[in-house]
XYZ file of C-alpha atoms in Angstrom:
652
model
C 125.974 96.059 19.393
C 125.088 99.049 21.582
C 121.666 97.613 22.274
C 123.141 94.203 23.099
C 125.647 95.698 25.580
C 122.967 97.835 27.192
C 121.034 94.660 28.035
C 124.205 93.025 29.349
C 123.939 92.841 33.133
C 127.587 93.541 33.826
C 127.198 94.081 37.592
C 125.513 90.716 38.107
C 128.117 88.897 36.037
C 130.934 90.624 37.942
C 129.366 89.598 41.263
C 128.940 85.977 40.202
C 132.470 85.845 38.802
C 133.897 87.271 42.032
C 132.009 84.680 44.091
C 133.122 81.849 41.793
C 136.753 82.924 42.020
C 136.389 83.355 45.796
C 135.105 79.787 46.082
C 138.002 78.505 43.979
C 140.462 80.360 46.240
C 138.794 78.837 49.309
C 138.924 75.283 47.945
C 142.559 75.598 46.829
C 143.489 77.039 50.204
C 141.798 74.214 52.112
C 143.461 71.534 49.965
C 146.829 73.280 50.333
C 146.563 73.493 54.151
C 145.071 70.069 54.908
C 146.607 68.423 57.987
C 148.525 65.221 57.425
C 146.216 62.326 58.356
C 147.263 58.776 57.453
C 143.705 57.865 56.449
C 143.167 60.879 54.144
C 145.089 61.380 50.878
C 146.946 64.696 50.925
C 147.444 66.811 47.799
C 149.060 69.904 49.346
C 151.052 71.836 50.224
C 151.700 72.895 46.638
C 155.040 74.254 45.418
C 155.396 78.010 45.807
C 156.203 78.633 42.126
C 152.676 77.384 41.325
C 150.785 78.536 44.405
C 152.042 82.071 44.838
C 151.390 83.385 41.310
C 148.215 81.308 40.976
C 146.617 82.602 44.170
C 147.693 86.199 43.548
C 146.225 86.079 40.046
C 142.939 84.667 41.350
C 142.888 87.262 44.133
C 143.363 90.098 41.649
C 140.575 88.700 39.468
C 138.226 88.411 42.456
C 138.940 91.994 43.555
C 138.651 93.494 40.078
C 135.458 91.569 39.388
C 133.827 93.126 42.433
C 135.592 96.520 42.417
C 136.525 97.683 38.883
C 139.375 100.159 38.563
C 137.139 102.680 36.813
C 133.799 102.836 38.610
C 130.856 102.833 36.171
C 127.206 102.374 37.146
C 124.611 100.667 34.928
C 123.357 104.159 34.030
C 126.800 105.388 32.938
C 127.442 106.115 29.264
C 128.279 103.099 27.135
C 131.831 104.285 26.399
C 132.565 104.644 30.129
C 131.293 101.142 30.835
C 133.295 99.707 27.934
C 136.366 101.643 29.052
C 135.993 100.318 32.603
C 135.776 96.730 31.376
C 138.681 97.179 28.958
C 140.919 98.718 31.645
C 140.282 95.792 33.991
C 141.028 93.301 31.217
C 144.270 95.080 30.271
C 145.459 95.151 33.903
C 144.623 91.463 34.346
C 146.397 90.542 31.102
C 149.498 92.492 32.170
C 149.465 90.938 35.641
C 148.804 87.480 34.209
C 151.798 87.805 31.898
C 154.035 88.895 34.786
C 152.814 86.011 36.970
C 153.400 83.474 34.184
C 156.879 84.929 33.669
C 157.514 84.465 37.409
C 156.539 80.786 37.172
C 158.804 80.148 34.156
C 161.727 82.075 35.632
C 161.560 80.370 39.020
C 161.607 76.999 37.250
C 164.721 78.125 35.348
C 166.361 79.413 38.532
C 165.948 75.936 40.023
C 167.902 74.550 37.093
C 171.115 76.392 37.953
C 172.959 79.437 36.579
C 170.613 82.178 35.387
C 171.002 85.830 34.369
C 168.247 88.423 34.412
C 167.610 90.311 31.206
C 166.097 93.701 30.475
C 162.704 92.073 29.854
C 162.664 90.680 33.397
C 163.065 94.155 34.900
C 160.251 95.649 32.835
C 158.030 92.639 33.509
C 158.647 93.106 37.234
C 157.604 96.754 36.948
C 154.535 95.731 34.924
C 153.389 93.269 37.610
C 154.225 95.673 40.447
C 152.330 98.501 38.739
C 149.258 96.307 38.232
C 149.217 95.283 41.906
C 149.611 98.900 43.022
C 146.683 99.975 40.828
C 144.413 97.294 42.290
C 145.535 98.135 45.835
C 144.926 101.849 45.268
C 141.404 101.156 44.026
C 140.409 98.872 46.892
C 142.526 99.920 49.899
C 143.008 103.584 49.064
C 146.131 105.759 49.094
C 147.643 104.917 52.522
C 149.270 101.537 51.845
C 149.815 102.285 48.149
C 151.480 105.572 49.048
C 153.955 103.904 51.420
C 154.873 101.395 48.688
C 155.358 104.160 46.106
C 157.583 106.113 48.506
C 159.597 102.912 49.036
C 160.009 102.510 45.275
C 161.086 106.133 44.885
C 163.671 105.606 47.612
C 164.820 102.396 45.910
C 165.581 104.181 42.639
C 166.737 107.556 44.024
C 168.350 106.564 47.325
C 171.866 107.255 45.984
C 170.885 110.933 45.870
C 169.593 111.043 49.480
C 171.750 112.824 52.065
C 173.498 111.493 55.153
C 172.570 108.209 56.757
C 169.791 107.525 54.231
C 172.086 107.486 51.214
C 172.576 104.140 49.422
C 174.793 102.882 46.619
C 173.375 103.136 43.057
C 171.470 100.028 42.013
C 171.782 97.906 38.899
C 168.422 98.520 37.220
C 167.996 95.101 35.596
C 169.161 92.779 38.381
C 167.930 94.858 41.305
C 164.483 95.529 39.847
C 163.868 91.935 38.782
C 165.223 90.307 41.940
C 163.983 92.822 44.527
C 160.428 93.302 43.288
C 159.317 90.145 41.509
C 161.573 87.135 40.846
C 162.416 86.242 44.427
C 161.087 83.462 46.637
C 162.022 85.315 49.848
C 161.230 89.005 49.303
C 159.212 91.053 46.849
C 155.596 90.794 45.760
C 155.592 86.999 45.528
C 157.913 86.273 48.427
C 157.686 84.714 51.865
C 154.988 87.030 53.243
C 152.594 85.987 50.508
C 153.328 82.363 51.347
C 152.598 82.867 55.055
C 149.213 84.386 54.271
C 148.320 81.693 51.728
C 149.558 78.713 53.714
C 148.574 79.746 57.228
C 146.027 82.554 57.448
C 143.498 81.536 54.774
C 141.855 78.726 56.846
C 141.115 81.180 59.664
C 139.564 83.749 57.335
C 137.352 81.010 55.930
C 136.490 79.914 59.482
C 135.292 83.437 60.304
C 133.208 83.587 57.121
C 131.596 80.205 57.862
C 130.760 81.185 61.436
C 129.047 84.313 60.167
C 127.187 82.478 57.407
C 126.055 79.667 59.712
C 124.193 82.114 61.952
C 126.620 81.715 64.852
C 127.761 85.345 64.645
C 124.229 86.738 64.818
C 123.342 84.445 67.712
C 126.449 85.560 69.595
C 125.361 89.204 69.349
C 121.766 88.383 70.281
C 122.672 86.383 73.382
C 125.228 89.019 74.457
C 122.584 91.742 74.229
C 120.169 89.663 76.275
C 122.770 88.782 78.915
C 123.542 92.459 79.575
C 119.974 93.749 79.300
C 119.829 94.757 82.991
C 123.351 96.233 83.220
C 123.904 99.989 83.189
C 125.741 99.809 79.876
C 123.407 97.167 78.456
C 124.062 96.957 74.708
C 127.412 98.738 75.101
C 128.662 95.850 77.251
C 127.159 93.403 74.763
C 128.957 95.128 71.887
C 132.271 94.812 73.724
C 131.780 91.102 74.425
C 130.413 90.038 71.032
C 132.755 92.229 68.961
C 135.751 91.046 70.960
C 134.949 87.370 70.531
C 133.952 87.575 66.892
C 136.703 90.047 66.033
C 139.265 87.514 67.180
C 138.135 85.232 64.366
C 137.255 87.726 61.631
C 140.549 89.627 61.717
C 139.171 92.823 60.183
C 138.280 95.773 62.395
C 136.191 97.485 59.713
C 134.327 94.311 58.719
C 133.625 93.611 62.372
C 132.321 97.159 62.933
C 130.006 96.870 59.965
C 128.869 93.329 60.796
C 128.071 93.822 64.485
C 127.689 97.594 64.650
C 124.484 97.706 62.598
C 122.831 95.856 65.501
C 124.679 97.172 68.551
C 125.166 100.879 67.753
C 121.452 101.793 67.424
C 120.730 99.905 70.677
C 123.552 101.710 72.500
C 122.050 105.017 71.387
C 118.589 103.991 72.558
C 119.996 103.187 76.005
C 120.885 106.903 76.346
C 124.481 107.143 75.160
C 125.511 109.717 72.571
C 125.951 108.693 68.912
C 129.656 109.518 69.196
C 130.087 107.265 72.239
C 128.073 104.457 70.614
C 130.290 104.460 67.524
C 133.454 104.715 69.609
C 132.546 101.703 71.770
C 131.940 99.549 68.701
C 135.153 100.748 67.013
C 137.344 100.065 70.051
C 135.793 96.654 70.719
C 135.997 95.575 67.081
C 139.606 96.707 66.698
C 140.635 94.975 69.913
C 139.365 91.628 68.647
C 142.685 91.280 66.861
C 144.593 91.172 70.155
C 142.135 88.707 71.728
C 143.134 85.010 71.856
C 142.759 82.377 70.610
C 142.745 83.444 66.935
C 143.843 87.109 67.227
C 142.662 87.897 63.720
C 145.333 85.544 62.336
C 148.140 88.102 62.919
C 149.510 85.806 65.642
C 150.218 83.275 62.899
C 152.493 85.722 61.116
C 154.104 86.721 64.414
C 154.864 83.080 65.166
C 156.622 82.718 61.824
C 158.651 85.897 62.294
C 159.723 85.374 65.901
C 160.151 81.604 65.939
C 157.831 81.431 68.977
C 155.082 78.824 68.675
C 151.577 80.024 67.866
C 150.237 78.527 71.095
C 152.814 80.460 73.150
C 151.910 83.708 71.391
C 148.249 83.105 72.228
C 149.220 82.579 75.885
C 151.387 85.709 75.841
C 148.544 87.816 74.467
C 145.977 86.741 77.060
C 146.571 89.038 80.062
C 147.058 92.289 78.072
C 143.931 91.529 76.017
C 141.850 90.919 79.149
C 143.076 94.203 80.631
C 142.159 96.047 77.438
C 138.613 94.690 77.386
C 138.321 95.262 81.119
C 139.168 98.921 80.483
C 136.398 99.136 77.862
C 133.856 97.722 80.325
C 135.063 100.231 82.937
C 134.758 103.112 80.454
C 131.133 102.170 79.766
C 130.313 101.930 83.491
C 131.758 105.366 84.257
C 130.049 106.926 81.227
C 126.717 105.400 82.290
C 127.168 106.815 85.797
C 128.024 110.229 84.372
C 124.889 110.270 82.242
C 122.716 108.935 85.063
C 121.817 105.760 83.167
C 120.526 103.228 85.666
C 120.018 99.481 85.519
C 116.924 99.016 83.421
C 114.088 96.669 84.391
C 112.620 94.213 81.935
C 110.372 95.610 79.267
C 111.794 99.143 79.123
C 114.218 98.343 76.336
C 113.251 96.089 73.472
C 115.843 93.309 73.552
C 114.984 90.244 71.541
C 114.857 87.109 73.664
C 117.280 84.536 72.267
C 115.574 81.449 70.936
C 116.615 77.908 71.668
C 118.285 77.923 68.252
C 120.429 80.925 69.227
C 121.836 79.067 72.214
C 122.426 75.983 70.059
C 124.235 78.146 67.491
C 126.754 79.171 70.148
C 128.074 75.611 69.986
C 129.279 76.477 66.493
C 131.408 79.276 67.971
C 132.988 77.522 70.927
C 133.544 74.034 69.446
C 135.758 75.283 66.551
C 137.735 77.563 68.894
C 138.248 74.624 71.265
C 139.399 72.483 68.346
C 141.964 75.123 67.363
C 143.432 75.192 70.874
C 143.271 71.399 71.261
C 144.897 70.775 67.880
C 147.728 73.179 68.687
C 148.362 71.464 72.016
C 148.337 68.110 70.174
C 151.117 69.370 67.909
C 149.268 70.192 64.687
C 150.369 73.199 62.661
C 148.266 76.387 62.962
C 147.013 75.909 59.406
C 146.073 72.302 60.127
C 144.265 73.367 63.307
C 142.382 75.992 61.302
C 141.289 73.481 58.673
C 140.122 71.021 61.347
C 138.047 73.767 62.985
C 136.707 74.713 59.579
C 135.597 71.157 58.885
C 133.826 71.018 62.236
C 131.599 74.009 61.391
C 130.075 72.373 58.312
C 128.610 69.214 59.941
C 127.693 71.190 63.067
C 125.766 73.711 60.966
C 123.895 71.024 59.081
C 123.179 69.069 62.262
C 122.234 71.906 64.603
C 120.676 74.552 62.370
C 117.505 73.739 60.437
C 117.876 76.914 58.367
C 121.199 75.645 57.028
C 119.694 72.226 56.290
C 117.001 73.945 54.211
C 119.598 76.010 52.390
C 122.936 74.171 52.502
C 124.262 76.365 49.694
C 124.551 79.102 52.340
C 127.757 77.412 53.515
C 129.133 77.388 49.975
C 128.357 81.084 49.570
C 130.030 81.749 52.927
C 133.180 79.976 51.747
C 133.080 82.050 48.572
C 132.676 85.227 50.627
C 135.648 84.142 52.744
C 137.681 83.647 49.578
C 136.698 87.151 48.484
C 137.804 88.623 51.827
C 141.068 86.739 51.595
C 141.677 88.057 48.078
C 141.567 91.659 49.315
C 144.031 90.825 52.108
C 146.348 89.077 49.652
C 146.469 92.197 47.468
C 147.420 94.285 50.517
C 150.114 91.816 51.608
C 151.555 91.643 48.091
C 152.034 95.422 48.238
C 153.735 95.006 51.627
C 156.015 92.594 49.756
C 157.215 95.536 47.646
C 158.139 97.369 50.837
C 159.859 94.242 52.200
C 161.962 93.911 49.061
C 163.041 97.539 49.113
C 163.852 97.490 52.835
C 165.909 94.332 52.425
C 167.803 95.673 49.422
C 168.560 99.110 50.879
C 169.141 98.273 54.543
C 166.824 101.127 55.541
C 165.636 99.492 58.820
C 169.221 99.422 60.118
C 169.653 103.088 59.208
C 166.341 103.895 60.898
C 167.444 102.001 64.005
C 170.642 104.053 64.125
C 168.634 107.262 63.810
C 166.274 106.325 66.649
C 169.167 105.238 68.875
C 170.954 108.548 68.291
C 167.777 110.598 68.792
C 166.829 108.879 72.047
C 170.436 108.651 73.278
C 169.874 105.069 74.429
C 166.910 105.914 76.670
C 164.388 103.044 76.451
C 161.280 105.128 77.186
C 162.207 107.840 74.672
C 162.988 105.190 72.071
C 159.658 103.465 72.650
C 157.817 106.786 72.339
C 159.541 107.431 69.000
C 158.702 103.881 67.891
C 155.064 104.404 68.917
C 154.806 107.656 66.924
C 156.357 106.055 63.851
C 154.117 102.986 64.181
C 150.928 105.061 64.407
C 151.897 107.170 61.390
C 152.895 104.163 59.286
C 149.744 102.255 60.269
C 147.228 104.975 59.412
C 144.662 103.862 56.878
C 146.008 100.334 56.558
C 144.337 97.064 57.540
C 145.964 95.697 60.695
C 148.024 92.852 59.254
C 149.734 94.915 56.517
C 150.165 97.740 59.049
C 151.855 95.395 61.536
C 154.085 93.915 58.827
C 155.131 97.301 57.477
C 155.857 98.693 60.931
C 157.833 95.710 62.239
C 159.953 95.557 59.097
C 160.963 99.187 59.502
C 161.004 99.413 63.303
C 162.069 95.865 64.194
C 165.848 96.372 64.225
C 165.462 99.563 66.285
C 163.286 97.728 68.830
C 165.792 94.888 69.169
C 168.600 97.394 69.685
C 166.723 98.653 72.726
C 167.308 95.278 74.358
C 163.763 93.988 73.950
C 163.150 90.332 73.197
C 161.845 89.725 69.646
C 158.390 88.682 70.915
C 158.045 91.839 73.044
C 159.109 94.035 70.122
C 156.637 92.364 67.774
C 153.818 92.567 70.310
C 154.612 96.244 70.965
C 154.421 97.086 67.266
C 151.346 94.913 66.723
C 149.405 96.757 69.418
C 150.036 100.079 67.710
C 149.106 98.574 64.356
C 145.747 97.723 65.954
C 145.537 101.126 67.669
C 146.033 102.954 64.360
C 142.502 101.866 63.365
C 141.041 104.183 66.034
C 143.693 106.932 66.027
C 142.879 110.282 64.357
C 143.137 111.609 61.745
C 142.827 108.387 59.682
C 140.874 106.084 62.014
C 139.271 103.610 59.615
C 137.376 101.590 62.260
C 136.043 104.731 63.957
C 134.993 106.205 60.606
C 133.096 103.019 59.732
C 131.319 103.144 63.105
C 130.507 106.840 62.645
C 128.754 106.038 59.373
C 126.370 103.770 61.307
C 125.931 105.987 64.385
C 125.480 109.112 62.218
C 128.050 111.002 64.287
C 131.035 113.086 63.227
C 133.801 110.708 62.045
C 136.585 112.772 63.610
C 134.736 113.198 66.925
C 134.084 109.453 66.966
C 137.809 108.823 66.403
C 138.783 111.090 69.306
C 136.147 109.467 71.529
C 137.415 106.001 70.540
C 140.947 107.083 71.432
C 139.688 108.254 74.846
C 137.764 105.048 75.535
C 140.529 102.805 74.214
C 143.457 104.744 75.683
C 144.667 101.660 77.555
C 145.707 100.081 74.240
C 148.383 102.805 74.049
C 149.555 102.141 77.622
C 149.688 98.332 77.586
C 152.629 97.996 75.123
C 154.804 100.200 77.331
C 153.729 98.179 80.352
C 154.752 94.803 78.952
C 157.912 96.323 77.465
C 159.027 97.210 81.025
C 157.254 94.253 82.666
C 157.597 91.390 80.135
C 156.363 88.903 82.769
C 152.857 90.085 81.790
C 153.314 88.023 78.628
C 153.712 84.895 80.809
C 156.098 82.916 78.610
C 159.913 82.586 78.934
C 160.484 83.899 75.393
C 159.318 87.337 76.572
C 162.327 87.513 78.897
C 160.459 88.602 82.022
C 160.929 87.646 85.634
C 159.699 84.179 86.576
C 158.762 85.378 90.076
C 155.092 84.928 90.938
C 155.293 87.980 93.219
C 156.460 90.180 90.315
C 153.596 88.965 88.127
C 150.933 89.469 90.809
C 152.429 92.860 91.639
C 152.109 94.276 88.115
C 148.663 92.737 87.643
C 147.358 94.453 90.790
C 148.964 97.787 89.958
C 147.878 97.722 86.315
C 144.305 96.856 87.300
C 144.093 99.789 89.706
C 145.791 102.092 87.193
C 143.182 101.220 84.567
C 140.328 102.026 86.973
C 141.890 105.393 87.810
C 142.569 106.287 84.174
C 139.102 105.183 82.998
C 137.335 107.244 85.656
C 139.621 110.227 85.050
C 138.939 110.237 81.310
C 135.192 110.026 81.966
C 135.606 112.779 84.605
C 133.267 110.775 86.773
C 133.461 108.043 89.393
C 130.651 107.972 91.955
C 130.293 111.704 91.387
C 131.769 114.305 89.064
C 135.559 114.788 89.199
C 137.115 118.239 88.958
C 140.238 118.921 86.900
C 142.577 118.491 89.876
C 141.076 115.071 90.651
C 141.390 114.028 86.994
C 145.048 115.038 86.759
C 145.941 113.461 90.103
C 144.332 110.135 89.125
C 146.227 110.031 85.847
C 149.524 110.960 87.513
C 149.106 108.326 90.243
C 148.094 105.683 87.683
C 151.227 106.306 85.608
C 153.403 106.380 88.720
C 152.101 102.900 89.601
C 153.714 101.581 86.410
C 157.186 102.964 87.131
C 159.646 100.146 87.799
C 161.060 101.607 91.060
C 159.296 99.812 93.972
C 159.353 102.832 96.291
C 157.495 104.923 93.729
C 155.008 102.366 92.424
C 153.963 101.021 95.852
C 153.557 104.548 97.215
C 151.410 105.404 94.190
C 149.435 102.192 94.674
C 148.623 103.143 98.284
C 147.690 106.669 97.157
C 145.413 105.260 94.458
C 143.496 103.090 96.930
C 143.203 106.037 99.320
C 141.802 108.273 96.574
C 139.106 105.729 95.669
C 138.086 105.221 99.327
C 137.961 108.960 100.099
C 136.023 109.705 96.917
C 133.528 106.958 97.733
C 132.939 108.278 101.241
C 132.531 111.861 100.050
C 130.044 110.759 97.387
C 127.978 108.850 99.967
C 127.885 111.935 102.220
C 126.680 114.100 99.323
C 123.956 111.575 98.507
C 122.862 111.491 102.179
C 122.687 115.300 102.343
C 120.768 115.450 99.072
């Protein structure tokens, strides 16, 4: 028996099983989200009592197949390998039982009067515990820790002092209904349904674009386009990571996927390893605020706010362009500071894109155009995603000879997309625990009262408190679960400030994205540092410096909601007001970017740095006398600095 197990290639079987389950998830998701065409028979959408437990069970199996709870290498002792396999089986059996119990119970609840029993409460805890174990193994302690704290509060809240105290709960009914047997909240509630029914097609679209070669061609052509620019590959990293990050939806995956190409080239251009990693981290994280896909978080936002997905994409456009403009500016000023000049051909080895690379770009822009066109035509976001997905397959086979030779590449890409989705589904199911607890205890309302009392009704102070809480809550989490967790806790407080729901959600979402580059737990920056071979913490601080505008933009559109363009944001409909804030914000970004680099056309001393930052912030104050005076001062500073720099160059 020992000899037989030693020859058993467990790792290979786990990999194949994970891919097979990922492919099954992808196929079920596509069938479930198919748009309603009269000439195509439609099987989905499936009922939630089947789909929710079925997809969560498959997701858990896919994650455990690839990432066992107890890590054991092929060289580990036999007992450790057997123990690892047995632990995974036991967790899956326990979760499977809880999921089957959910299906049976929800069917009974549909039938009429129903009372929870003791077994339901313990089954809910069994399923919740299994999900938390899987989440801890794959996503680490950050998200799992928040969920555990929520559970502790749920069961001990009646002992908490002051405003946080709650009434004692009924163990059986509260546990069963809050955590598990609920179609609205809990592990298997509405959030899980949003991710399954809406987001899955876009994750699969990103996986197909990468597998079809379109992602690699996008990076290659971006590098070639910027080969003569000062920043060269740094500019290319910003462009390619921003575009592809919009589809992929994962800052870390985007860093790893594009950074292995861009980061070494940024270093070769003359930038430091820390700066190279920081550029990639900021660009990859920002992809999730870049239309038209926005990493699929816009889909959840649309469901929460009641604003159409297309309107959210429009609202996100101007702030996203300003953010990426600030990254380009940061690279330009850093290149000037280091004395990096425009490089002639031949000095840096940049691969010349082939004809096939340019053809592959069609597979990027056609699906994105289909998404936008389908939304304008009135299709649901999920339907638009599936239509775009279907366009990639024939385009790949038609335009790419490599795919025609190996068509199974597309199948493996779908399977990989299903695997990626499974990890997200585990994270969102844990957020469901937090949702259930928050709903049952009313904690967000209490938190809103606390913030209102602390800030004494001052909007800026309240937003600063909300920002701090959002960054802390988002640390170490993937963006979508971070955004969901933060908005559920902070949402009522934000609405009390008088903000429109869309502005509040966008404010929180930006800081959910920013948490990926914010020390001390900056997951995107740490992933980039592993490639650039720089200090992870230094890379995180550098990313925060380069991407500082992402912390300023939410405050800007909170006070100037017209930046979000749509009526639902509640801003002024005056064209003058819109042009005014666009001009002032653009100049403010230039001043802040140069100040943080401590260089413009020549080195800036500390007084110049502080004055630029102060003037930039003054330009964003809502009082016209102050912001127009600051605007004039900002232009004057740039002109004077330019003239002084030219005189120094002439004397030199």
